[in-house]
Coordinates of C-alpha atoms and ligand atoms in Angstrom, one line a residue:
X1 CA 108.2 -6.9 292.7
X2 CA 111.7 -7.1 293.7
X3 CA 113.2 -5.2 296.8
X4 CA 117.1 -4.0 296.4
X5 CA 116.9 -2.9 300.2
X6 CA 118.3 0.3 301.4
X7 CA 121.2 0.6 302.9
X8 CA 121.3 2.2 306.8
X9 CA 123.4 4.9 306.0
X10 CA 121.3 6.5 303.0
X11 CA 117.6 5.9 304.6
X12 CA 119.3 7.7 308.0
X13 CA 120.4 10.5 305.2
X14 CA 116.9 10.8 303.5
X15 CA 115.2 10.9 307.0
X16 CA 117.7 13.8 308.0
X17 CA 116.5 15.8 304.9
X18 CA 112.5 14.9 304.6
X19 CA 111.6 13.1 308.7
X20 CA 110.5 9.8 309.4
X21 CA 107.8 10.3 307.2
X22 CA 108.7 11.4 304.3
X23 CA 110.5 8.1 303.6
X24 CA 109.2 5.0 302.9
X25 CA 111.3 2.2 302.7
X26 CA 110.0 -1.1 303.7
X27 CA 107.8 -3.6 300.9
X28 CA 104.3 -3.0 302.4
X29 CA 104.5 0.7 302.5
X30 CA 106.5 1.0 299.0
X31 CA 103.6 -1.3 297.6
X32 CA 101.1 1.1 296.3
X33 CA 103.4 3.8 294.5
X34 CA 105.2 0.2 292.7
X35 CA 102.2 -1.0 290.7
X36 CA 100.5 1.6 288.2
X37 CA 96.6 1.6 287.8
X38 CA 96.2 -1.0 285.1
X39 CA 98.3 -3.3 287.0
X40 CA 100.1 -4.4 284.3
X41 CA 103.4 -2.9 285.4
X42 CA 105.0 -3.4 289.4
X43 CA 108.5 -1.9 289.8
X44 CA 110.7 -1.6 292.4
X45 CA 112.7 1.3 294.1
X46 CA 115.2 1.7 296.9
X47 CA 113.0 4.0 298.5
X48 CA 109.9 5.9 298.0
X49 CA 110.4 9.7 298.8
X50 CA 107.6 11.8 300.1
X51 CA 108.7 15.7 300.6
X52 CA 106.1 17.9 302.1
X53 CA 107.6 21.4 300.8
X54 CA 109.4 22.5 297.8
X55 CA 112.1 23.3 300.1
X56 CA 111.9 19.3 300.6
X57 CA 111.8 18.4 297.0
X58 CA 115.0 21.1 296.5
X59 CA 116.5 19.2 299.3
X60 CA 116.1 15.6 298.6
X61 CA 117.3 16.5 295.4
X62 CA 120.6 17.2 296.3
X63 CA 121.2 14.9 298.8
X64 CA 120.1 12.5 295.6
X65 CA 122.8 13.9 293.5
X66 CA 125.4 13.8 296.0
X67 CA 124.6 10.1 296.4
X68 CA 124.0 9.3 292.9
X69 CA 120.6 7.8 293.1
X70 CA 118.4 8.0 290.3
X71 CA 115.4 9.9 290.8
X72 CA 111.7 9.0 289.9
X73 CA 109.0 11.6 289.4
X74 CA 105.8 10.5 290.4
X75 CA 102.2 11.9 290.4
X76 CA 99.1 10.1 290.9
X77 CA 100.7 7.0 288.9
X78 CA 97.6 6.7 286.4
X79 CA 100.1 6.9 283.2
X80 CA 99.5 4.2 281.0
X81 CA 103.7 3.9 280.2
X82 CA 105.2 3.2 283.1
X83 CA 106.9 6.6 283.1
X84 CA 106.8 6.5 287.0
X85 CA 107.7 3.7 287.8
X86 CA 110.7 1.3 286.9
X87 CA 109.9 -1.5 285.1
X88 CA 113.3 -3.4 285.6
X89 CA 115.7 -0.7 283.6
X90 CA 116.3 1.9 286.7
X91 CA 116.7 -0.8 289.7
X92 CA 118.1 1.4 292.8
X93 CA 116.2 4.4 292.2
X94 CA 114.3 6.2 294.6
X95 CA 110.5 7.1 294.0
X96 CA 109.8 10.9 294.9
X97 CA 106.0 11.0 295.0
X98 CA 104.9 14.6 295.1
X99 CA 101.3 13.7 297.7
X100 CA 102.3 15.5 300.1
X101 CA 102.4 19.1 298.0
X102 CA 98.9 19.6 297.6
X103 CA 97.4 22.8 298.6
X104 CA 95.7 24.9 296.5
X105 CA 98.2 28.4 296.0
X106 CA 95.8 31.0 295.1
X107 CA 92.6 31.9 292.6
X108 CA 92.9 35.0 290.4
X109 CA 88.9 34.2 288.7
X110 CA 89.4 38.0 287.7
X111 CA 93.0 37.1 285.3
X112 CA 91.2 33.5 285.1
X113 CA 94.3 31.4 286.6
X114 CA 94.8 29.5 288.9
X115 CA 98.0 28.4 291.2
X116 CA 98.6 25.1 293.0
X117 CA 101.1 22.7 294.1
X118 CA 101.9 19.6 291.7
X119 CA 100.5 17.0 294.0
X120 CA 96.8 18.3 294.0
X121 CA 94.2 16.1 292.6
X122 CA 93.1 17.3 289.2
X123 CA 89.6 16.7 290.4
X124 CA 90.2 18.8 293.0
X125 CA 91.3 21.2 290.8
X126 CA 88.3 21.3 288.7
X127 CA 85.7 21.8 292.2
X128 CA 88.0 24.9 293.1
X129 CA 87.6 26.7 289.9
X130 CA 83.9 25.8 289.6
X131 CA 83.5 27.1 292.8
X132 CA 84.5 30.4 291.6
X133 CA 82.1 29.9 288.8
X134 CA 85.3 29.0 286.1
X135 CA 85.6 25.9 284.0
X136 CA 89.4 23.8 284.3
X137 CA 88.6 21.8 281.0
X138 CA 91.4 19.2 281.3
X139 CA 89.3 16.5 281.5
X140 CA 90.4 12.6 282.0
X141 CA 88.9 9.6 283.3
X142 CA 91.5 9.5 285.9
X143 CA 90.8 12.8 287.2
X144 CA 90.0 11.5 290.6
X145 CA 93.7 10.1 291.0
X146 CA 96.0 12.0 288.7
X147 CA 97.9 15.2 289.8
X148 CA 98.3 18.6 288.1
X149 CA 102.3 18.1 287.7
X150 CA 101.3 14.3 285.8
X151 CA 99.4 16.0 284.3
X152 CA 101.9 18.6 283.2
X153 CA 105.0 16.4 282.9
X154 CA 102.4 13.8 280.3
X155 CA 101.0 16.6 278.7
X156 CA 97.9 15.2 279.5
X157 CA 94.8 15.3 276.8
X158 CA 91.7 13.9 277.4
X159 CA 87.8 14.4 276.0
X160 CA 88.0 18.5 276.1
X161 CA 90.9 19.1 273.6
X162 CA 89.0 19.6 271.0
X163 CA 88.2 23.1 272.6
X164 CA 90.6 23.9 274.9
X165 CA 93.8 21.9 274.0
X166 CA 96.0 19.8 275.6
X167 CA 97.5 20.5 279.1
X168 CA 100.3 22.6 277.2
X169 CA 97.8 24.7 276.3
X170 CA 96.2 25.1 279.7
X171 CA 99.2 26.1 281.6
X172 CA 100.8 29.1 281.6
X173 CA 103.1 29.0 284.4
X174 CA 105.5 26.3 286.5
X175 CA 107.6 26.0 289.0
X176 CA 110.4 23.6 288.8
X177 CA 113.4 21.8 291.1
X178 CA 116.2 21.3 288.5
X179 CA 118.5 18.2 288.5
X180 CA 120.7 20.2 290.8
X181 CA 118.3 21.1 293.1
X182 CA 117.8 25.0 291.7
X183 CA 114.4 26.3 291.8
X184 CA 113.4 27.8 288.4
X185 CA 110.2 29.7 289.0
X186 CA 108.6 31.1 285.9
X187 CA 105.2 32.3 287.5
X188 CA 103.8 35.7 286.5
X189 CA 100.3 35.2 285.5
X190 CA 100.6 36.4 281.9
X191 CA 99.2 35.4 279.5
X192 CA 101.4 36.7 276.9
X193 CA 104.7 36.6 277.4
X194 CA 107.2 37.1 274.6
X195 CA 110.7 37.1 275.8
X196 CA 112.6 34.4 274.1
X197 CA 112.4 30.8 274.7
X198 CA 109.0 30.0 276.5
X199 CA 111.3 27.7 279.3
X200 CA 108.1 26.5 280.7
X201 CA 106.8 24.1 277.6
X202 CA 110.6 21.9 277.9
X203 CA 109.1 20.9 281.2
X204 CA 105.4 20.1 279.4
X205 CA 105.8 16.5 278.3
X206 CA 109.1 15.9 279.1
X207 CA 107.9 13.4 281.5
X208 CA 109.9 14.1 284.6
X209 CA 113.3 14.0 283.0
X210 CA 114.5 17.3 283.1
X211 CA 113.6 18.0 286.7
X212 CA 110.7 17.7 289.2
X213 CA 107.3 20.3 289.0
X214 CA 106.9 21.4 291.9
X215 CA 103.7 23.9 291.4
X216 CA 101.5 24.9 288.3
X217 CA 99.7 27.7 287.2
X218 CA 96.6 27.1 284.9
X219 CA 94.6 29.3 282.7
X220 CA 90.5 29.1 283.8
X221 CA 87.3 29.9 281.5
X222 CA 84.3 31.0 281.9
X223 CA 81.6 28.2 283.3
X224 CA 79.8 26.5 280.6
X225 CA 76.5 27.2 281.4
X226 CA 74.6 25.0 279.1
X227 CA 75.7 21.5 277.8
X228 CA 74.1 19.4 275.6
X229 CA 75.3 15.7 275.1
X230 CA 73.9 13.3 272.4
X231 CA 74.3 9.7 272.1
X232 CA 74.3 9.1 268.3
X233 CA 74.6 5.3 266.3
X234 CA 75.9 5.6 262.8
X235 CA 76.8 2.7 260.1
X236 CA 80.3 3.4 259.7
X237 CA 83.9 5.5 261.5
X238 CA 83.5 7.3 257.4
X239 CA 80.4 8.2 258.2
X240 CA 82.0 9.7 262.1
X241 CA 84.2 11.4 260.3
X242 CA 82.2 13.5 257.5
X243 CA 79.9 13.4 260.5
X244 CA 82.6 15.5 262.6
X245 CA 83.4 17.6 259.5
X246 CA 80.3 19.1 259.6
X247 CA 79.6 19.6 263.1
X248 CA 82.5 21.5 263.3
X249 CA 80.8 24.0 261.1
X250 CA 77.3 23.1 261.8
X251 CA 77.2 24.0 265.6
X252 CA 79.3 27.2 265.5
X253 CA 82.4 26.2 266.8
X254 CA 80.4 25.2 270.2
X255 CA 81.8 21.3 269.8
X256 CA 83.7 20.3 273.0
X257 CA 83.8 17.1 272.7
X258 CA 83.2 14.4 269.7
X259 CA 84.4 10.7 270.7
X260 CA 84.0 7.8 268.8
X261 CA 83.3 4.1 270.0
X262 CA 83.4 1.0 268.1
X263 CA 80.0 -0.8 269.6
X264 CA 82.5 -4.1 269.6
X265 CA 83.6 -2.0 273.1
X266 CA 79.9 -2.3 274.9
X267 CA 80.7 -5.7 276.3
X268 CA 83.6 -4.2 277.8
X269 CA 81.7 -1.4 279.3
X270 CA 79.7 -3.7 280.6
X271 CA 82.2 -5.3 282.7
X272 CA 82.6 -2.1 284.6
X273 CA 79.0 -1.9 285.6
X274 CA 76.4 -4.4 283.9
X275 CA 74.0 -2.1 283.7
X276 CA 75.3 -0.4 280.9
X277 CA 73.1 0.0 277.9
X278 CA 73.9 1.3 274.9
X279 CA 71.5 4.2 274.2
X280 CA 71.5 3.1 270.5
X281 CA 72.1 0.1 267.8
X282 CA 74.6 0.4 265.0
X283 CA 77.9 -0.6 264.7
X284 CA 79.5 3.2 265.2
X285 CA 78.7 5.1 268.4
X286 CA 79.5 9.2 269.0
X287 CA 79.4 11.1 271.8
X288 CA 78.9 14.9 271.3
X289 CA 78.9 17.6 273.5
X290 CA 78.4 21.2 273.2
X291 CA 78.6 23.7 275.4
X292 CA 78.6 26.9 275.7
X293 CA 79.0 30.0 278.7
X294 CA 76.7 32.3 277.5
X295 CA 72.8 32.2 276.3
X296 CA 73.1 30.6 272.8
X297 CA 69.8 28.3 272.1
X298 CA 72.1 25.1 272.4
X299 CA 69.8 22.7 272.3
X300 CA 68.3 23.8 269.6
X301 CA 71.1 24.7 267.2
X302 CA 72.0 20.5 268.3
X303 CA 68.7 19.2 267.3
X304 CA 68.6 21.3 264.4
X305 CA 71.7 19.7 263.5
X306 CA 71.0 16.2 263.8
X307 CA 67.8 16.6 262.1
X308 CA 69.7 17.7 258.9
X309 CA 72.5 15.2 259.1
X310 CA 69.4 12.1 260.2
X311 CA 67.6 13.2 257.1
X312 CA 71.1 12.7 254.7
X313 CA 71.3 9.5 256.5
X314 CA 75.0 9.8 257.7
X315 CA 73.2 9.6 261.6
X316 CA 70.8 6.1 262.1
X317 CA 69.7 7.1 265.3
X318 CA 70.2 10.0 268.1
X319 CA 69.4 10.3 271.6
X320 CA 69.3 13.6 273.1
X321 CA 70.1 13.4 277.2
X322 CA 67.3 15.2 279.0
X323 CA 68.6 15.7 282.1
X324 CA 72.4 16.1 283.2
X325 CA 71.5 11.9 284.7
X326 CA 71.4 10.9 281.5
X327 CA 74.5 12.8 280.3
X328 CA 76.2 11.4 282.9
X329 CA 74.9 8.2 282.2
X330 CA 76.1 8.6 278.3
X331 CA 79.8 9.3 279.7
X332 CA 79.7 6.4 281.9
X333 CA 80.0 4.0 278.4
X334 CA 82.8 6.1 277.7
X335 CA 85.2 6.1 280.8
X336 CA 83.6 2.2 281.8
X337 CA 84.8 0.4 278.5
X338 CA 88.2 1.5 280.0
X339 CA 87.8 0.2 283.0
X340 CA 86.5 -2.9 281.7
X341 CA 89.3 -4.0 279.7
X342 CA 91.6 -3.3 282.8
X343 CA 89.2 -5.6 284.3
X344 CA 89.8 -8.4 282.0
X345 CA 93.6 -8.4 282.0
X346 CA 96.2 -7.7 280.1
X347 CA 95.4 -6.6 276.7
X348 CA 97.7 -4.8 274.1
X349 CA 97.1 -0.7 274.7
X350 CA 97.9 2.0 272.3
X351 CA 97.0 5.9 272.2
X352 CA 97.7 6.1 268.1
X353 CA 96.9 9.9 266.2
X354 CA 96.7 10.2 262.6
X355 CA 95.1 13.2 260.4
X356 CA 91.1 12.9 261.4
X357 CA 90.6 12.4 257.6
X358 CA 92.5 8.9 258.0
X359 CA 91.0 7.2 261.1
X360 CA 88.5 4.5 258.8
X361 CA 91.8 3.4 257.3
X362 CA 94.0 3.0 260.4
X363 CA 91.0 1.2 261.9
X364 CA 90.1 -1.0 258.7
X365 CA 94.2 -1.6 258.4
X366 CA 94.7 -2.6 261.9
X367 CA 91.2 -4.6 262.3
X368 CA 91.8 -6.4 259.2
X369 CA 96.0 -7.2 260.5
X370 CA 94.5 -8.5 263.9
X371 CA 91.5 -10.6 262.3
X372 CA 94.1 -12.3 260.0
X373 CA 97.3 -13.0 261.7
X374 CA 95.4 -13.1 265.6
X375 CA 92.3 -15.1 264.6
X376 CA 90.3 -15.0 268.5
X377 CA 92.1 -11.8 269.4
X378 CA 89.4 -8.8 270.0
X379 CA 89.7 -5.2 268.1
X380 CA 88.5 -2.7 270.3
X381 CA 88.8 0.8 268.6
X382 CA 87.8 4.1 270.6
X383 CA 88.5 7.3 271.3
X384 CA 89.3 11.6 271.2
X385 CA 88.2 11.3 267.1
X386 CA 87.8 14.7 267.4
X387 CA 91.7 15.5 267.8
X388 CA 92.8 12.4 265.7
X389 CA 93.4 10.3 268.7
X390 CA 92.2 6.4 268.5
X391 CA 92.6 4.0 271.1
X392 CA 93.4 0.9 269.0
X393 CA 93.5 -1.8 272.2
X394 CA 93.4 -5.7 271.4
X395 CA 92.0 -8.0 273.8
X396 CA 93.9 -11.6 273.5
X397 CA 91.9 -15.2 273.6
X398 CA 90.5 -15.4 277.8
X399 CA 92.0 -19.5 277.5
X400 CA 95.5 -17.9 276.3
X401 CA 97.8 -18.0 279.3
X402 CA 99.2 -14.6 280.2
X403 CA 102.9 -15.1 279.8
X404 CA 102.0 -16.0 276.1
X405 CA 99.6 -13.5 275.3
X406 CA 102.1 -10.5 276.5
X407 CA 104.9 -12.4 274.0
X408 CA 102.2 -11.9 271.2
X409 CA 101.3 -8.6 272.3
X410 CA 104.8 -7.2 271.9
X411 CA 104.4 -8.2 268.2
X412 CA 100.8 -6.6 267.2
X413 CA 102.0 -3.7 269.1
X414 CA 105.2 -3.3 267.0
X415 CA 102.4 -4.1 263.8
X416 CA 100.1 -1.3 264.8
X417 CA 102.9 0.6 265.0
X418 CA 104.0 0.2 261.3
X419 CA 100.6 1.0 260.6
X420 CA 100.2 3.8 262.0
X421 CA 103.9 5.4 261.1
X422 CA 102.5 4.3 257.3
X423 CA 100.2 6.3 257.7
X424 CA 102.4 9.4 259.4
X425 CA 101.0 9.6 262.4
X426 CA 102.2 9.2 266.2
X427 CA 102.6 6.3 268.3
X428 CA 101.2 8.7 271.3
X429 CA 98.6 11.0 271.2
X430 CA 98.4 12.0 274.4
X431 CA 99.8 9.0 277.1
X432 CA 103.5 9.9 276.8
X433 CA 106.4 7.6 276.2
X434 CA 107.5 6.4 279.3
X435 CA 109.1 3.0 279.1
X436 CA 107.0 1.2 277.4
X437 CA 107.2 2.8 274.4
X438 CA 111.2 4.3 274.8
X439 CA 112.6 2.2 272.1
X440 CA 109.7 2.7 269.6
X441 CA 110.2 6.6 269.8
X442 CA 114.2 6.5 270.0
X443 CA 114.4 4.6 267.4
X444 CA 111.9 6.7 265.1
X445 CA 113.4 10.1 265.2
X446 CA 115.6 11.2 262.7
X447 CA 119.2 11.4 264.0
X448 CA 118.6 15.9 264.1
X449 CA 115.7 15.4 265.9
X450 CA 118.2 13.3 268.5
X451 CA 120.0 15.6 268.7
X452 CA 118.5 18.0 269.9
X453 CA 116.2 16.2 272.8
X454 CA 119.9 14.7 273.6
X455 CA 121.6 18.0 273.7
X456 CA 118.9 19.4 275.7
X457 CA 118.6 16.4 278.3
X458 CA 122.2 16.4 278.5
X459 CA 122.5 20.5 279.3
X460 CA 119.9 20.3 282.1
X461 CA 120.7 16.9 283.6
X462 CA 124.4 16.0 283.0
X463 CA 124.4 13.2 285.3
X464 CA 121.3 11.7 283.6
X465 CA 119.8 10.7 286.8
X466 CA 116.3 12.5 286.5
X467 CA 113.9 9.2 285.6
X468 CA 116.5 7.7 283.6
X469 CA 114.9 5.4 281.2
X470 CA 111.8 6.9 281.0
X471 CA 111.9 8.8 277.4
X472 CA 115.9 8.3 277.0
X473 CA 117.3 4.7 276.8
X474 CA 119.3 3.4 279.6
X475 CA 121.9 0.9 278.2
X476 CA 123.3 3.4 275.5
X477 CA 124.5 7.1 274.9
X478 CA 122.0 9.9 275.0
X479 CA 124.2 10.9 271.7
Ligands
FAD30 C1 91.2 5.5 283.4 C2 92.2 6.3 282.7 C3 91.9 7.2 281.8 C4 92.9 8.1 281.2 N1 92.5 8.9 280.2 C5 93.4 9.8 279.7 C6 93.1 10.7 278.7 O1 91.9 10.8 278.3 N2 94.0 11.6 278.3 C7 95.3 11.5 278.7 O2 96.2 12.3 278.3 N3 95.7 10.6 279.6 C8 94.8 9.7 280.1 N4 95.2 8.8 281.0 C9 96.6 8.7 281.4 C10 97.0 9.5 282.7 O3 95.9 9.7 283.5 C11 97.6 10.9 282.4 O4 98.8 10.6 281.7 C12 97.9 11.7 283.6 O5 98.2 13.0 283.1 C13 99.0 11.2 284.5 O6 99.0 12.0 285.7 P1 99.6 11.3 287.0 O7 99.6 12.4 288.1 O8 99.0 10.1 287.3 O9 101.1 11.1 286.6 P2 102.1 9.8 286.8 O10 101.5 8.6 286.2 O11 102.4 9.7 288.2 O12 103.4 10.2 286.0 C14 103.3 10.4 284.6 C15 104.7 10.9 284.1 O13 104.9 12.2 284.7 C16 106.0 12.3 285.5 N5 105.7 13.1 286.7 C17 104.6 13.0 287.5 N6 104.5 14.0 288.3 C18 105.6 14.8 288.1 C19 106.1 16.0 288.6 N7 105.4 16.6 289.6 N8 107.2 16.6 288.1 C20 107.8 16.0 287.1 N9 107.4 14.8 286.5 C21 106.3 14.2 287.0 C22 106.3 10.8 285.9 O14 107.7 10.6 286.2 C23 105.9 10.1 284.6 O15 106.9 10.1 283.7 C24 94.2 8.0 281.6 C25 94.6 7.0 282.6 C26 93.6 6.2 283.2 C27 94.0 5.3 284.2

């Protein structure tokens, strides 16, 4: 991590505006908010800015734009992109972490919203609406670290999309500080809202370059009161996938989740907690969920189900969780194989989506490219099948030094990439762009398309210092 040091002047300035506090400038207090949660990316900023009011935020924007520091937007820094942090492209920017705005605004369980500031803890989140006996169905395996306005600003997805859509879908109102300190507030509760441009969704995924969330307002449901979950093994990811196409149908729409993992990822689950066992044997696992709010016989429309798909063979074997342990227990394969390859190192990551009717190819295509060109590299293929999304991660050699294996790394990412744009899908499903994966998305838009997020960026932050870097390159024109 490298330290630029802040000059006297500018930390007495940003201690005028936000207290002693509110700034951290010093290594060993900038430390955690510099390394991400994978640990594969540590930045560096001039300062790390912690405002404990919007009136803050509003204020240490401006005293930011007079100074002409670049600003960084940052939640609970579980992005897998490096989208809050710098990664060497943005050195002397300051860090504005939104912690300290975390209260809960209010519960309308009657209009089924709810408001709170950007900093509060998804999973925090989720408790307050189930208190009120509502579902929040943005659903993550970070949800114990990452905030409402990451979530927002990433667009987050995670295993409930498949139902309820993405966050984009689950918001419907924000509250932002604009790149000249303005506060845009488009809260009103509604759920239908037709007049003209719908301002909030350019904030949704635009990663924290067009200003800084300050609060969100989210749309509830009604508590699921019944879930069933199934563990199933199956022979192949075609037989997932005709599997999926007739769940859809087959369980009346009740699906809210259907995720798919390659039983190459076990051993990696089992890194996270060896006690993990896989509930079945075949070389394609699927997790299913339905739920459902009101008194449908669930389990029995489920086991109905599998019955008829076990019987056409396109299920080898199904385990039903008896108790909301064992359903647990079924997710823990799920969210520990991701822990477990953070546990073994670096690895190449991606968060690929393709039309649900071509994941077997994208996975065939990039296992075969990885077992040819990167003989002892590992395939690890996972993920939301239900919404398109695979997680197509490679784990390199454990005797291959680490400065090596990220060299090679660059190159079967920019491979999987092909692959997947072959196939016309995205390079992110659901992580974002961030840095890591600027260039790849700058350089695949068609020059309109450029236009446009230019013309945009450029019309709401002229002085392009709202997370430069982060979606938008650095070292040329945003034109
Ligand atoms: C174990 C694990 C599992 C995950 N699973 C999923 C998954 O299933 N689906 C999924 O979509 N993601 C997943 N992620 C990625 C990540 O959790 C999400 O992208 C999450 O939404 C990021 O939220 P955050 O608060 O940590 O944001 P950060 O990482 O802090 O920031 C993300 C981006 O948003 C910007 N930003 C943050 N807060 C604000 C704000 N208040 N205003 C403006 N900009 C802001 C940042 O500048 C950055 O560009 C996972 C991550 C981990 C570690």
């Amino acid at each position: 991590m490298t330290f630029h040091g802040i000059s006297p002047d500018i930390r007495a300035a940003l201690e005028r505006v936000l207290g002693q506090s509110g700034v951290a400038a010093d290594p060993t207090s900038m430390a955690k908010y510099l390394a991400d949660w994978s640990g594969d990316h540590h930045g560096s900023a001039l300062a790390v800015l912690k405002p404990a009011s919007v009136a803050e935020v509003q204020a240490a924007v401006r005293l930011c734009g007079t100074l002409g520091l670049a600003m960084i937007p940052q939640g609970g820094n579980t992005g897998l992109v490096a989208g809050a942090i710098d990664i060497g492209t943005t050195p002397g920017a300051v860090v504005i972490s939104l912690e300290r705005l975390n209260r809960i605004r209010s519960v309308d369980a009657d209009n089924f919203t709810l408001q709170a500031d950007a900093g509060c803890i998804l999973q925090h989140i989720k408790d307050v609406a189930d208190d009120q006996d509502c579902l929040f169905p943005l659903a993550l395996g970070a949800q114990g670290s990452c905030q409402i306005g990451g979530n927002a600003a990433s667009n987050a997805g995670g295993v409930n999309v498949l139902r309820y859509g993405m966050a984009r879908d689950l918001i419907v109102g924000l509250e932002v500080v604009l790149p000249d300190g303005d506060l845009w507030s488009g809260f009103s509760g509604l759920r239908k809202d037709n007049r003209g441009y719908d301002l909030k969704q350019l904030f949704i995924g635009a990663e924290g370059t067009l200003g800084i969330i300050t609060g969100v307002e989210v749309k509830l449901s009604p508590k699921p009161g019944q879930i069933e979950t199934a563990y199933l093994g199956l022979p192949s990811f075609e037989s997932a996938i005709a599997l999926f196409r007739q769940a859809r149908r087959g369980c009346s729409d009740l699906i809210s989740a259907f995720e798919i993992i390659g039983s190459e990822c076990m051993e990696l689950a089992r890194l996270a907690d060896p006690t993990i066992v896989a509930p079945v044997d075949a070389p394609v696992h699927v997790l299913i969920e339905l739920s459902s709010s009101a008194a449908v016989e669930l389990r029995s429309l489920l086991v109905d189900f599998l019955a008829g798909v076990m019987e056409r063979h396109l299920v080898a074997d199904a385990v039903l969780a008896e108790s909301g342990a064992q359903a647990k227990a079924f997710w823990a394969i799920r969210e520990g194989l991701v822990e477990g390859q953070a546990r073994r190192g670096y690895h190449v990551r991606t968060d690929l989506s393709v039309r649900i009717s071509d994941i077997p190819t994208l996975i065939a295509q990039a296992r075969g490219f990885v077992a040819l060109e990167h003989p002892g590299w590992i395939s690890q293929a996972y993920g939301h099948a239900g919404d398109g999304n695979i997680h197509f991660n490679v784990l390199p050699p454990l005797d291959l030094a680490e400065a090596d294996a990220r060299a090679r790394g660059v190159a079967i990412t920019a491979r999987l990439y092909d692959i997947v744009t072959a196939l016309g899908g995205s390079v992110s499903a659901e992580h974002g762009i961030g840095r890591t994966r600027q260039r790849v998305y700058w350089t695949g838009m068609s020059p309109v398309h450029r236009r446009l997020v230019s013309t945009l960026k450029n019309a709401i932050d002229p002085a392009g210092l709202m997370n430069p870097g982060c979606l938008f390159p650095v070292t040329e024109t945003c034109s």
